[in-house]
């Protein structure tokens, strides 16, 4: 069973009264009045009730009972059916809550299918601006779409903050497998956000072009404002996606550089150790005709040569940055 979040009738920019779900059509037919109904997870019976009252198209009702893959706008005569999505991020997991909007002459109906940020804030904002609310259904439609667009901003900022933290971690420490997995997961979330944001550009463009009895031409700049916000959001998400990709690439380059430095150090020490090993190998051969074996100070001379050779190699490698 669905829940009626709010149902009220408005006239001349003011709230007239709260109403029950069955009273909507009666108020909507009164000149200068419109009803705004908000439902949460309505069932087929409740949608059928709304269909009978407001003459909603049967295809729109069928659409409202289905799950969709992206936002869209459909027209049915003089009425609109819009699918929107609000992002919800809980404990690092990103979800999208689907909302259906029915808009026509005398009514605005929203059906939210999940627990996203409440649209009560939109109602409060509209009621606080009676001069704009006086426009009627089209201003409420703008306010709803603008609110949906706003919901993407804090989510994208939170993801951006996490990517920056991982970027600093990658720059200061060695690259870890969990860092790569987390960056990849955040990058996928960004792509998902773009997938749901992008169609809103098309929706806002269509609202600027459409000619409906309940959409005033003076409201078109407001829908253009939604389009501008969505476009900026797309640009921000593209930038965040690039940062995530670059962080992974930089991490891989730094890890390769660190491994190269380690390999150079091993090679340098191996070369230093090879010098005394070579000399010891020469004097370890069992030949009798080695004149220096009879020198009184031969042993100390060989140790000196080894020390000088190793020291020379060490400082040479140190100067070249290998040690």
PDB file of C-alpha atoms in Angstrom:
ATOM      1  CA  UNK A   1       0.000   0.000   0.000  1.00  0.00           C
ATOM      2  CA  UNK A   2       1.407   3.373  -1.024  1.00  0.00           C
ATOM      3  CA  UNK A   3       1.595   6.378   1.231  1.00  0.00           C
ATOM      4  CA  UNK A   4       0.174   9.836   0.537  1.00  0.00           C
ATOM      5  CA  UNK A   5       3.020  12.126   1.569  1.00  0.00           C
ATOM      6  CA  UNK A   6       1.087  15.315   0.898  1.00  0.00           C
ATOM      7  CA  UNK A   7      -1.961  16.433  -1.076  1.00  0.00           C
ATOM      8  CA  UNK A   8      -3.045  20.054  -1.264  1.00  0.00           C
ATOM      9  CA  UNK A   9      -4.802  22.517  -3.528  1.00  0.00           C
ATOM     10  CA  UNK A  10      -3.331  25.910  -4.482  1.00  0.00           C
ATOM     11  CA  UNK A  11      -4.731  29.084  -5.968  1.00  0.00           C
ATOM     12  CA  UNK A  12      -3.205  32.493  -6.695  1.00  0.00           C
ATOM     13  CA  UNK A  13       0.125  31.360  -5.260  1.00  0.00           C
ATOM     14  CA  UNK A  14      -1.350  30.302  -1.917  1.00  0.00           C
ATOM     15  CA  UNK A  15      -2.225  26.996  -0.353  1.00  0.00           C
ATOM     16  CA  UNK A  16      -5.998  26.676  -0.067  1.00  0.00           C
ATOM     17  CA  UNK A  17      -6.335  23.468   1.914  1.00  0.00           C
ATOM     18  CA  UNK A  18      -5.137  19.908   2.332  1.00  0.00           C
ATOM     19  CA  UNK A  19      -7.257  17.340   0.550  1.00  0.00           C
ATOM     20  CA  UNK A  20      -7.746  13.606   0.420  1.00  0.00           C
ATOM     21  CA  UNK A  21      -6.699  11.612  -2.601  1.00  0.00           C
ATOM     22  CA  UNK A  22     -10.296  11.235  -3.802  1.00  0.00           C
ATOM     23  CA  UNK A  23     -10.916  14.997  -3.820  1.00  0.00           C
ATOM     24  CA  UNK A  24      -8.209  15.878  -6.307  1.00  0.00           C
ATOM     25  CA  UNK A  25     -10.168  15.962  -9.559  1.00  0.00           C
ATOM     26  CA  UNK A  26     -12.953  18.065  -8.080  1.00  0.00           C
ATOM     27  CA  UNK A  27     -10.510  20.806  -7.045  1.00  0.00           C
ATOM     28  CA  UNK A  28      -8.464  20.539 -10.252  1.00  0.00           C
ATOM     29  CA  UNK A  29     -11.543  21.413 -12.339  1.00  0.00           C
ATOM     30  CA  UNK A  30     -12.048  24.715 -10.528  1.00  0.00           C
ATOM     31  CA  UNK A  31     -10.699  27.693 -12.544  1.00  0.00           C
ATOM     32  CA  UNK A  32      -7.473  29.140 -11.155  1.00  0.00           C
ATOM     33  CA  UNK A  33      -6.803  26.125  -8.923  1.00  0.00           C
ATOM     34  CA  UNK A  34      -4.383  23.207  -9.167  1.00  0.00           C
ATOM     35  CA  UNK A  35      -3.664  20.228  -6.937  1.00  0.00           C
ATOM     36  CA  UNK A  36      -0.262  18.922  -5.960  1.00  0.00           C
ATOM     37  CA  UNK A  37      -0.202  15.318  -4.810  1.00  0.00           C
ATOM     38  CA  UNK A  38       2.861  13.482  -3.557  1.00  0.00           C
ATOM     39  CA  UNK A  39       2.832   9.692  -3.229  1.00  0.00           C
ATOM     40  CA  UNK A  40       5.425   7.216  -2.057  1.00  0.00           C
ATOM     41  CA  UNK A  41       5.493   3.770  -3.689  1.00  0.00           C
ATOM     42  CA  UNK A  42       1.889   3.792  -4.951  1.00  0.00           C
ATOM     43  CA  UNK A  43       0.330   0.507  -6.044  1.00  0.00           C
ATOM     44  CA  UNK A  44      -1.672  -0.264  -9.172  1.00  0.00           C
ATOM     45  CA  UNK A  45      -5.008   0.423  -7.442  1.00  0.00           C
ATOM     46  CA  UNK A  46      -3.975   3.922  -6.354  1.00  0.00           C
ATOM     47  CA  UNK A  47      -2.616   4.741  -9.808  1.00  0.00           C
ATOM     48  CA  UNK A  48      -5.876   3.506 -11.339  1.00  0.00           C
ATOM     49  CA  UNK A  49      -7.753   5.856  -8.998  1.00  0.00           C
ATOM     50  CA  UNK A  50      -5.636   8.777 -10.205  1.00  0.00           C
ATOM     51  CA  UNK A  51      -6.182   7.694 -13.804  1.00  0.00           C
ATOM     52  CA  UNK A  52      -9.962   7.835 -13.370  1.00  0.00           C
ATOM     53  CA  UNK A  53      -9.871  11.208 -11.664  1.00  0.00           C
ATOM     54  CA  UNK A  54      -7.448  13.089 -13.904  1.00  0.00           C
ATOM     55  CA  UNK A  55      -7.891  11.209 -17.159  1.00  0.00           C
ATOM     56  CA  UNK A  56      -4.298   9.983 -17.195  1.00  0.00           C
ATOM     57  CA  UNK A  57      -3.365   8.036 -20.298  1.00  0.00           C
ATOM     58  CA  UNK A  58      -3.270   4.273 -19.828  1.00  0.00           C
ATOM     59  CA  UNK A  59       0.215   4.090 -21.363  1.00  0.00           C
ATOM     60  CA  UNK A  60       1.442   6.597 -18.777  1.00  0.00           C
ATOM     61  CA  UNK A  61       0.015   4.404 -16.008  1.00  0.00           C
ATOM     62  CA  UNK A  62       1.681   1.321 -17.508  1.00  0.00           C
ATOM     63  CA  UNK A  63       4.943   3.258 -17.670  1.00  0.00           C
ATOM     64  CA  UNK A  64       4.591   4.255 -14.020  1.00  0.00           C
ATOM     65  CA  UNK A  65       4.297   0.600 -12.996  1.00  0.00           C
ATOM     66  CA  UNK A  66       7.571  -0.310 -14.701  1.00  0.00           C
ATOM     67  CA  UNK A  67      11.192   0.312 -13.833  1.00  0.00           C
ATOM     68  CA  UNK A  68      13.185   2.399 -16.285  1.00  0.00           C
ATOM     69  CA  UNK A  69      16.870   2.615 -17.140  1.00  0.00           C
ATOM     70  CA  UNK A  70      17.150   6.387 -17.646  1.00  0.00           C
ATOM     71  CA  UNK A  71      15.217   9.641 -17.232  1.00  0.00           C
ATOM     72  CA  UNK A  72      12.769  10.497 -19.969  1.00  0.00           C
ATOM     73  CA  UNK A  73       9.832  12.688 -20.945  1.00  0.00           C
ATOM     74  CA  UNK A  74       6.678  11.417 -22.659  1.00  0.00           C
ATOM     75  CA  UNK A  75       3.719  13.454 -23.894  1.00  0.00           C
ATOM     76  CA  UNK A  76       0.145  12.151 -23.849  1.00  0.00           C
ATOM     77  CA  UNK A  77      -2.139  14.732 -25.365  1.00  0.00           C
ATOM     78  CA  UNK A  78      -1.959  17.811 -23.154  1.00  0.00           C
ATOM     79  CA  UNK A  79      -0.277  15.924 -20.314  1.00  0.00           C
ATOM     80  CA  UNK A  80       3.308  15.037 -19.480  1.00  0.00           C
ATOM     81  CA  UNK A  81       4.887  11.986 -17.931  1.00  0.00           C
ATOM     82  CA  UNK A  82       8.463  12.413 -16.690  1.00  0.00           C
ATOM     83  CA  UNK A  83      10.815   9.848 -15.168  1.00  0.00           C
ATOM     84  CA  UNK A  84      13.572  11.240 -12.939  1.00  0.00           C
ATOM     85  CA  UNK A  85      16.186   9.728 -10.627  1.00  0.00           C
ATOM     86  CA  UNK A  86      17.622  10.997  -7.351  1.00  0.00           C
ATOM     87  CA  UNK A  87      21.008   9.618  -6.231  1.00  0.00           C
ATOM     88  CA  UNK A  88      21.342   8.260  -2.713  1.00  0.00           C
ATOM     89  CA  UNK A  89      24.726   7.297  -1.283  1.00  0.00           C
ATOM     90  CA  UNK A  90      24.859   5.284   1.931  1.00  0.00           C
ATOM     91  CA  UNK A  91      28.080   3.801   3.357  1.00  0.00           C
ATOM     92  CA  UNK A  92      29.810   4.253   0.025  1.00  0.00           C
ATOM     93  CA  UNK A  93      27.083   2.460  -1.959  1.00  0.00           C
ATOM     94  CA  UNK A  94      25.359   4.479  -4.695  1.00  0.00           C
ATOM     95  CA  UNK A  95      21.692   3.924  -5.501  1.00  0.00           C
ATOM     96  CA  UNK A  96      19.155   5.764  -7.641  1.00  0.00           C
ATOM     97  CA  UNK A  97      15.566   6.351  -6.531  1.00  0.00           C
ATOM     98  CA  UNK A  98      13.058   6.575  -9.371  1.00  0.00           C
ATOM     99  CA  UNK A  99      10.332   9.226  -9.332  1.00  0.00           C
ATOM    100  CA  UNK A 100       7.447   9.580 -11.791  1.00  0.00           C
ATOM    101  CA  UNK A 101       5.865  12.972 -12.423  1.00  0.00           C
ATOM    102  CA  UNK A 102       2.428  13.401 -13.993  1.00  0.00           C
ATOM    103  CA  UNK A 103       1.737  16.983 -15.065  1.00  0.00           C
ATOM    104  CA  UNK A 104      -1.343  18.381 -16.725  1.00  0.00           C
ATOM    105  CA  UNK A 105      -3.821  21.198 -16.604  1.00  0.00           C
ATOM    106  CA  UNK A 106      -4.810  21.531 -12.945  1.00  0.00           C
ATOM    107  CA  UNK A 107      -2.567  18.902 -11.382  1.00  0.00           C
ATOM    108  CA  UNK A 108       0.975  17.824 -10.503  1.00  0.00           C
ATOM    109  CA  UNK A 109       1.415  14.276  -9.199  1.00  0.00           C
ATOM    110  CA  UNK A 110       4.714  12.792  -8.021  1.00  0.00           C
ATOM    111  CA  UNK A 111       5.207   9.087  -7.302  1.00  0.00           C
ATOM    112  CA  UNK A 112       8.461   8.339  -5.502  1.00  0.00           C
ATOM    113  CA  UNK A 113       9.511   4.667  -5.573  1.00  0.00           C
ATOM    114  CA  UNK A 114      12.040   4.500  -2.759  1.00  0.00           C
ATOM    115  CA  UNK A 115      13.504   6.397   0.146  1.00  0.00           C
ATOM    116  CA  UNK A 116      15.297   9.394  -1.306  1.00  0.00           C
ATOM    117  CA  UNK A 117      15.465  12.951  -0.044  1.00  0.00           C
ATOM    118  CA  UNK A 118      11.920  14.111   0.648  1.00  0.00           C
ATOM    119  CA  UNK A 119      10.168  16.465  -1.760  1.00  0.00           C
ATOM    120  CA  UNK A 120       8.650  18.259   1.235  1.00  0.00           C
ATOM    121  CA  UNK A 121      11.496  20.763   0.917  1.00  0.00           C
ATOM    122  CA  UNK A 122      10.346  21.587  -2.624  1.00  0.00           C
ATOM    123  CA  UNK A 123       6.825  22.238  -1.348  1.00  0.00           C
ATOM    124  CA  UNK A 124       8.187  24.510   1.378  1.00  0.00           C
ATOM    125  CA  UNK A 125      10.268  26.473  -1.122  1.00  0.00           C
ATOM    126  CA  UNK A 126       7.341  26.919  -3.486  1.00  0.00           C
ATOM    127  CA  UNK A 127       4.948  27.981  -0.734  1.00  0.00           C
ATOM    128  CA  UNK A 128       7.548  30.530   0.418  1.00  0.00           C
ATOM    129  CA  UNK A 129       7.506  32.149  -3.064  1.00  0.00           C
ATOM    130  CA  UNK A 130       3.825  32.918  -3.747  1.00  0.00           C
ATOM    131  CA  UNK A 131       4.544  35.253  -6.673  1.00  0.00           C
ATOM    132  CA  UNK A 132       6.222  32.409  -8.562  1.00  0.00           C
ATOM    133  CA  UNK A 133       3.840  29.733  -7.284  1.00  0.00           C
ATOM    134  CA  UNK A 134       1.068  31.838  -8.808  1.00  0.00           C
ATOM    135  CA  UNK A 135       2.295  30.578 -12.200  1.00  0.00           C
ATOM    136  CA  UNK A 136       0.847  27.224 -11.215  1.00  0.00           C
ATOM    137  CA  UNK A 137       1.749  23.748 -12.349  1.00  0.00           C
ATOM    138  CA  UNK A 138       4.674  24.786 -14.560  1.00  0.00           C
ATOM    139  CA  UNK A 139       6.545  26.455 -11.693  1.00  0.00           C
ATOM    140  CA  UNK A 140       6.059  23.380  -9.493  1.00  0.00           C
ATOM    141  CA  UNK A 141       7.359  21.214 -12.341  1.00  0.00           C
ATOM    142  CA  UNK A 142      10.447  23.432 -12.621  1.00  0.00           C
ATOM    143  CA  UNK A 143      10.993  23.325  -8.842  1.00  0.00           C
ATOM    144  CA  UNK A 144      10.811  19.513  -8.829  1.00  0.00           C
ATOM    145  CA  UNK A 145      13.309  19.116 -11.683  1.00  0.00           C
ATOM    146  CA  UNK A 146      15.634  21.685 -10.141  1.00  0.00           C
ATOM    147  CA  UNK A 147      15.510  19.824  -6.823  1.00  0.00           C
ATOM    148  CA  UNK A 148      16.365  16.526  -8.540  1.00  0.00           C
ATOM    149  CA  UNK A 149      19.329  18.201 -10.233  1.00  0.00           C
ATOM    150  CA  UNK A 150      20.507  19.646  -6.913  1.00  0.00           C
ATOM    151  CA  UNK A 151      20.611  16.171  -5.371  1.00  0.00           C
ATOM    152  CA  UNK A 152      23.486  15.177  -7.658  1.00  0.00           C
ATOM    153  CA  UNK A 153      25.797  17.938  -6.385  1.00  0.00           C
ATOM    154  CA  UNK A 154      26.496  16.675  -2.817  1.00  0.00           C
ATOM    155  CA  UNK A 155      26.937  13.115  -4.098  1.00  0.00           C
ATOM    156  CA  UNK A 156      29.471  14.152  -6.743  1.00  0.00           C
ATOM    157  CA  UNK A 157      31.294  16.360  -4.207  1.00  0.00           C
ATOM    158  CA  UNK A 158      31.547  13.457  -1.747  1.00  0.00           C
ATOM    159  CA  UNK A 159      32.983  11.201  -4.461  1.00  0.00           C
ATOM    160  CA  UNK A 160      35.390  13.976  -5.488  1.00  0.00           C
ATOM    161  CA  UNK A 161      36.585  14.278  -1.874  1.00  0.00           C
ATOM    162  CA  UNK A 162      37.258  10.546  -1.636  1.00  0.00           C
ATOM    163  CA  UNK A 163      39.183  10.567  -4.902  1.00  0.00           C
ATOM    164  CA  UNK A 164      41.348  13.473  -3.674  1.00  0.00           C
ATOM    165  CA  UNK A 165      42.133  11.561  -0.463  1.00  0.00           C
ATOM    166  CA  UNK A 166      43.122   8.504  -2.485  1.00  0.00           C
ATOM    167  CA  UNK A 167      45.207  10.717  -4.761  1.00  0.00           C
ATOM    168  CA  UNK A 168      47.195  12.019  -1.789  1.00  0.00           C
ATOM    169  CA  UNK A 169      47.597   8.480  -0.480  1.00  0.00           C
ATOM    170  CA  UNK A 170      48.877   7.261  -3.841  1.00  0.00           C
ATOM    171  CA  UNK A 171      51.344  10.148  -4.096  1.00  0.00           C
ATOM    172  CA  UNK A 172      52.808   9.605  -0.629  1.00  0.00           C
ATOM    173  CA  UNK A 173      52.650   5.815  -0.281  1.00  0.00           C
ATOM    174  CA  UNK A 174      53.073   2.766  -2.451  1.00  0.00           C
ATOM    175  CA  UNK A 175      50.071   1.793  -4.557  1.00  0.00           C
ATOM    176  CA  UNK A 176      47.859  -0.809  -2.885  1.00  0.00           C
ATOM    177  CA  UNK A 177      45.438  -3.187  -4.517  1.00  0.00           C
ATOM    178  CA  UNK A 178      42.544  -1.868  -2.412  1.00  0.00           C
ATOM    179  CA  UNK A 179      43.328   1.685  -3.573  1.00  0.00           C
ATOM    180  CA  UNK A 180      43.028   0.634  -7.205  1.00  0.00           C
ATOM    181  CA  UNK A 181      39.795  -1.227  -6.503  1.00  0.00           C
ATOM    182  CA  UNK A 182      38.325   1.765  -4.654  1.00  0.00           C
ATOM    183  CA  UNK A 183      39.317   4.190  -7.412  1.00  0.00           C
ATOM    184  CA  UNK A 184      37.800   1.895 -10.005  1.00  0.00           C
ATOM    185  CA  UNK A 185      34.585   1.669  -7.974  1.00  0.00           C
ATOM    186  CA  UNK A 186      34.378   5.473  -7.627  1.00  0.00           C
ATOM    187  CA  UNK A 187      35.013   5.890 -11.335  1.00  0.00           C
ATOM    188  CA  UNK A 188      32.119   3.521 -12.069  1.00  0.00           C
ATOM    189  CA  UNK A 189      29.877   5.579  -9.743  1.00  0.00           C
ATOM    190  CA  UNK A 190      30.784   8.707 -11.701  1.00  0.00           C
ATOM    191  CA  UNK A 191      29.874   7.006 -14.965  1.00  0.00           C
ATOM    192  CA  UNK A 192      26.557   5.925 -13.465  1.00  0.00           C
ATOM    193  CA  UNK A 193      25.852   9.496 -12.335  1.00  0.00           C
ATOM    194  CA  UNK A 194      26.563  10.754 -15.842  1.00  0.00           C
ATOM    195  CA  UNK A 195      24.256   8.108 -17.267  1.00  0.00           C
ATOM    196  CA  UNK A 196      21.327   9.434 -15.210  1.00  0.00           C
ATOM    197  CA  UNK A 197      22.204  13.131 -15.476  1.00  0.00           C
ATOM    198  CA  UNK A 198      22.761  13.309 -19.239  1.00  0.00           C
ATOM    199  CA  UNK A 199      19.125  12.636 -20.308  1.00  0.00           C
ATOM    200  CA  UNK A 200      17.986  15.553 -18.129  1.00  0.00           C
ATOM    201  CA  UNK A 201      19.530  17.886 -20.706  1.00  0.00           C
ATOM    202  CA  UNK A 202      17.168  16.488 -23.322  1.00  0.00           C
ATOM    203  CA  UNK A 203      14.203  16.663 -20.919  1.00  0.00           C
ATOM    204  CA  UNK A 204      14.831  20.337 -20.105  1.00  0.00           C
ATOM    205  CA  UNK A 205      15.301  21.165 -23.791  1.00  0.00           C
ATOM    206  CA  UNK A 206      11.966  19.547 -24.675  1.00  0.00           C
ATOM    207  CA  UNK A 207      10.197  21.473 -21.909  1.00  0.00           C
ATOM    208  CA  UNK A 208      11.460  24.705 -23.457  1.00  0.00           C
ATOM    209  CA  UNK A 209      10.029  23.751 -26.858  1.00  0.00           C
ATOM    210  CA  UNK A 210       6.719  22.182 -25.883  1.00  0.00           C
ATOM    211  CA  UNK A 211       3.506  24.181 -26.069  1.00  0.00           C
ATOM    212  CA  UNK A 212       1.073  23.087 -23.367  1.00  0.00           C
ATOM    213  CA  UNK A 213      -1.889  24.917 -21.803  1.00  0.00           C
ATOM    214  CA  UNK A 214      -0.354  24.716 -18.339  1.00  0.00           C
ATOM    215  CA  UNK A 215       3.192  25.766 -19.355  1.00  0.00           C
ATOM    216  CA  UNK A 216       3.571  29.529 -19.671  1.00  0.00           C
ATOM    217  CA  UNK A 217       6.150  30.861 -22.121  1.00  0.00           C
ATOM    218  CA  UNK A 218       7.509  33.011 -19.306  1.00  0.00           C
ATOM    219  CA  UNK A 219       8.567  29.805 -17.516  1.00  0.00           C
ATOM    220  CA  UNK A 220      10.850  28.658 -20.322  1.00  0.00           C
ATOM    221  CA  UNK A 221      13.877  30.538 -18.901  1.00  0.00           C
ATOM    222  CA  UNK A 222      13.427  28.513 -15.704  1.00  0.00           C
ATOM    223  CA  UNK A 223      13.626  25.234 -17.616  1.00  0.00           C
ATOM    224  CA  UNK A 224      16.686  26.628 -19.400  1.00  0.00           C
ATOM    225  CA  UNK A 225      18.158  27.219 -15.931  1.00  0.00           C
ATOM    226  CA  UNK A 226      17.686  23.500 -15.205  1.00  0.00           C
ATOM    227  CA  UNK A 227      19.468  22.715 -18.466  1.00  0.00           C
ATOM    228  CA  UNK A 228      22.387  24.978 -17.493  1.00  0.00           C
ATOM    229  CA  UNK A 229      22.677  23.292 -14.080  1.00  0.00           C
ATOM    230  CA  UNK A 230      22.612  19.834 -15.660  1.00  0.00           C
ATOM    231  CA  UNK A 231      25.254  20.827 -18.216  1.00  0.00           C
ATOM    232  CA  UNK A 232      27.523  22.138 -15.454  1.00  0.00           C
ATOM    233  CA  UNK A 233      26.986  18.942 -13.503  1.00  0.00           C
ATOM    234  CA  UNK A 234      28.001  16.950 -16.567  1.00  0.00           C
ATOM    235  CA  UNK A 235      31.178  19.019 -16.882  1.00  0.00           C
ATOM    236  CA  UNK A 236      31.986  18.542 -13.188  1.00  0.00           C
ATOM    237  CA  UNK A 237      31.473  14.784 -13.433  1.00  0.00           C
ATOM    238  CA  UNK A 238      33.685  14.636 -16.522  1.00  0.00           C
ATOM    239  CA  UNK A 239      36.429  16.434 -14.590  1.00  0.00           C
ATOM    240  CA  UNK A 240      36.082  14.108 -11.586  1.00  0.00           C
ATOM    241  CA  UNK A 241      36.182  11.074 -13.882  1.00  0.00           C
ATOM    242  CA  UNK A 242      39.417  12.358 -15.447  1.00  0.00           C
ATOM    243  CA  UNK A 243      40.942  12.892 -11.994  1.00  0.00           C
ATOM    244  CA  UNK A 244      40.083   9.313 -11.031  1.00  0.00           C
ATOM    245  CA  UNK A 245      41.610   7.939 -14.240  1.00  0.00           C
ATOM    246  CA  UNK A 246      44.724  10.107 -13.870  1.00  0.00           C
ATOM    247  CA  UNK A 247      45.126   9.052 -10.243  1.00  0.00           C
ATOM    248  CA  UNK A 248      45.226   5.407 -11.303  1.00  0.00           C
ATOM    249  CA  UNK A 249      47.723   6.190 -14.084  1.00  0.00           C
ATOM    250  CA  UNK A 250      49.921   8.304 -11.802  1.00  0.00           C
ATOM    251  CA  UNK A 251      49.835   5.573  -9.156  1.00  0.00           C
ATOM    252  CA  UNK A 252      50.984   2.990 -11.684  1.00  0.00           C
ATOM    253  CA  UNK A 253      53.762   5.282 -12.934  1.00  0.00           C
ATOM    254  CA  UNK A 254      54.951   6.032  -9.399  1.00  0.00           C
ATOM    255  CA  UNK A 255      54.905   2.345  -8.509  1.00  0.00           C
ATOM    256  CA  UNK A 256      56.920   1.563 -11.635  1.00  0.00           C
ATOM    257  CA  UNK A 257      59.346   4.344 -10.713  1.00  0.00           C
ATOM    258  CA  UNK A 258      59.723   3.030  -7.161  1.00  0.00           C
ATOM    259  CA  UNK A 259      60.385  -0.475  -8.471  1.00  0.00           C
ATOM    260  CA  UNK A 260      62.954   0.913 -10.911  1.00  0.00           C
ATOM    261  CA  UNK A 261      64.763   2.721  -8.087  1.00  0.00           C
ATOM    262  CA  UNK A 262      64.839  -0.472  -6.023  1.00  0.00           C
ATOM    263  CA  UNK A 263      66.161  -2.453  -8.979  1.00  0.00           C
ATOM    264  CA  UNK A 264      68.912   0.142  -9.561  1.00  0.00           C
ATOM    265  CA  UNK A 265      69.958  -0.081  -5.924  1.00  0.00           C
ATOM    266  CA  UNK A 266      70.152  -3.865  -6.103  1.00  0.00           C
ATOM    267  CA  UNK A 267      72.183  -3.622  -9.311  1.00  0.00           C
ATOM    268  CA  UNK A 268      74.573  -1.060  -7.770  1.00  0.00           C
ATOM    269  CA  UNK A 269      75.200  -3.147  -4.662  1.00  0.00           C
ATOM    270  CA  UNK A 270      75.644  -6.251  -6.816  1.00  0.00           C
ATOM    271  CA  UNK A 271      78.321  -4.431  -8.846  1.00  0.00           C
ATOM    272  CA  UNK A 272      80.115  -3.288  -5.674  1.00  0.00           C
ATOM    273  CA  UNK A 273      80.084  -6.797  -4.240  1.00  0.00           C
ATOM    274  CA  UNK A 274      81.248  -8.248  -7.555  1.00  0.00           C
ATOM    275  CA  UNK A 275      84.568  -6.350  -7.330  1.00  0.00           C
ATOM    276  CA  UNK A 276      85.964  -8.061  -4.178  1.00  0.00           C
ATOM    277  CA  UNK A 277      84.410 -11.342  -5.315  1.00  0.00           C
ATOM    278  CA  UNK A 278      86.394 -11.160  -8.565  1.00  0.00           C
ATOM    279  CA  UNK A 279      89.676 -10.437  -6.749  1.00  0.00           C
ATOM    280  CA  UNK A 280      89.033 -13.167  -4.185  1.00  0.00           C
ATOM    281  CA  UNK A 281      88.309 -15.540  -7.030  1.00  0.00           C
ATOM    282  CA  UNK A 282      91.642 -14.757  -8.671  1.00  0.00           C
ATOM    283  CA  UNK A 283      93.633 -15.421  -5.503  1.00  0.00           C
ATOM    284  CA  UNK A 284      91.569 -18.495  -4.784  1.00  0.00           C
ATOM    285  CA  UNK A 285      93.092 -20.267  -7.807  1.00  0.00           C
ATOM    286  CA  UNK A 286      95.645 -22.928  -6.982  1.00  0.00           C
ATOM    287  CA  UNK A 287      98.611 -21.663  -9.020  1.00  0.00           C
ATOM    288  CA  UNK A 288     102.159 -21.690  -7.657  1.00  0.00           C
ATOM    289  CA  UNK A 289     103.593 -18.993  -9.928  1.00  0.00           C
ATOM    290  CA  UNK A 290     101.863 -15.971  -8.344  1.00  0.00           C
ATOM    291  CA  UNK A 291     104.773 -13.756  -7.215  1.00  0.00           C
ATOM    292  CA  UNK A 292     102.693 -11.436  -5.044  1.00  0.00           C
ATOM    293  CA  UNK A 293     101.799 -14.344  -2.807  1.00  0.00           C
ATOM    294  CA  UNK A 294     105.297 -14.114  -1.391  1.00  0.00           C
ATOM    295  CA  UNK A 295     105.103 -10.390  -0.563  1.00  0.00           C
ATOM    296  CA  UNK A 296     105.234  -9.551   3.103  1.00  0.00           C
ATOM    297  CA  UNK A 297     102.478  -6.938   2.766  1.00  0.00           C
ATOM    298  CA  UNK A 298     100.576  -8.610  -0.114  1.00  0.00           C
ATOM    299  CA  UNK A 299      97.487  -9.367   1.960  1.00  0.00           C
ATOM    300  CA  UNK A 300      97.134  -5.747   3.119  1.00  0.00           C
ATOM    301  CA  UNK A 301      97.763  -4.454  -0.408  1.00  0.00           C
ATOM    302  CA  UNK A 302      94.933  -6.593  -1.776  1.00  0.00           C
ATOM    303  CA  UNK A 303      92.579  -5.410   1.007  1.00  0.00           C
ATOM    304  CA  UNK A 304      93.492  -1.823   0.146  1.00  0.00           C
ATOM    305  CA  UNK A 305      92.767  -2.372  -3.545  1.00  0.00           C
ATOM    306  CA  UNK A 306      89.410  -3.946  -2.641  1.00  0.00           C
ATOM    307  CA  UNK A 307      88.557  -1.051  -0.309  1.00  0.00           C
ATOM    308  CA  UNK A 308      89.534   1.592  -2.876  1.00  0.00           C
ATOM    309  CA  UNK A 309      87.638  -0.203  -5.654  1.00  0.00           C
ATOM    310  CA  UNK A 310      84.478  -0.632  -3.606  1.00  0.00           C
ATOM    311  CA  UNK A 311      84.620   2.957  -2.357  1.00  0.00           C
ATOM    312  CA  UNK A 312      85.100   4.261  -5.883  1.00  0.00           C
ATOM    313  CA  UNK A 313      82.122   2.275  -7.164  1.00  0.00           C
ATOM    314  CA  UNK A 314      79.959   3.357  -4.182  1.00  0.00           C
ATOM    315  CA  UNK A 315      80.600   7.085  -4.684  1.00  0.00           C
ATOM    316  CA  UNK A 316      80.158   6.723  -8.424  1.00  0.00           C
ATOM    317  CA  UNK A 317      76.739   5.100  -7.992  1.00  0.00           C
ATOM    318  CA  UNK A 318      75.848   7.636  -5.290  1.00  0.00           C
ATOM    319  CA  UNK A 319      76.682  10.539  -7.578  1.00  0.00           C
ATOM    320  CA  UNK A 320      74.576   9.081 -10.410  1.00  0.00           C
ATOM    321  CA  UNK A 321      71.575   8.568  -8.095  1.00  0.00           C
ATOM    322  CA  UNK A 322      71.598   4.794  -8.046  1.00  0.00           C
ATOM    323  CA  UNK A 323      72.218   4.683  -4.306  1.00  0.00           C
TER     324      UNK A 323
END
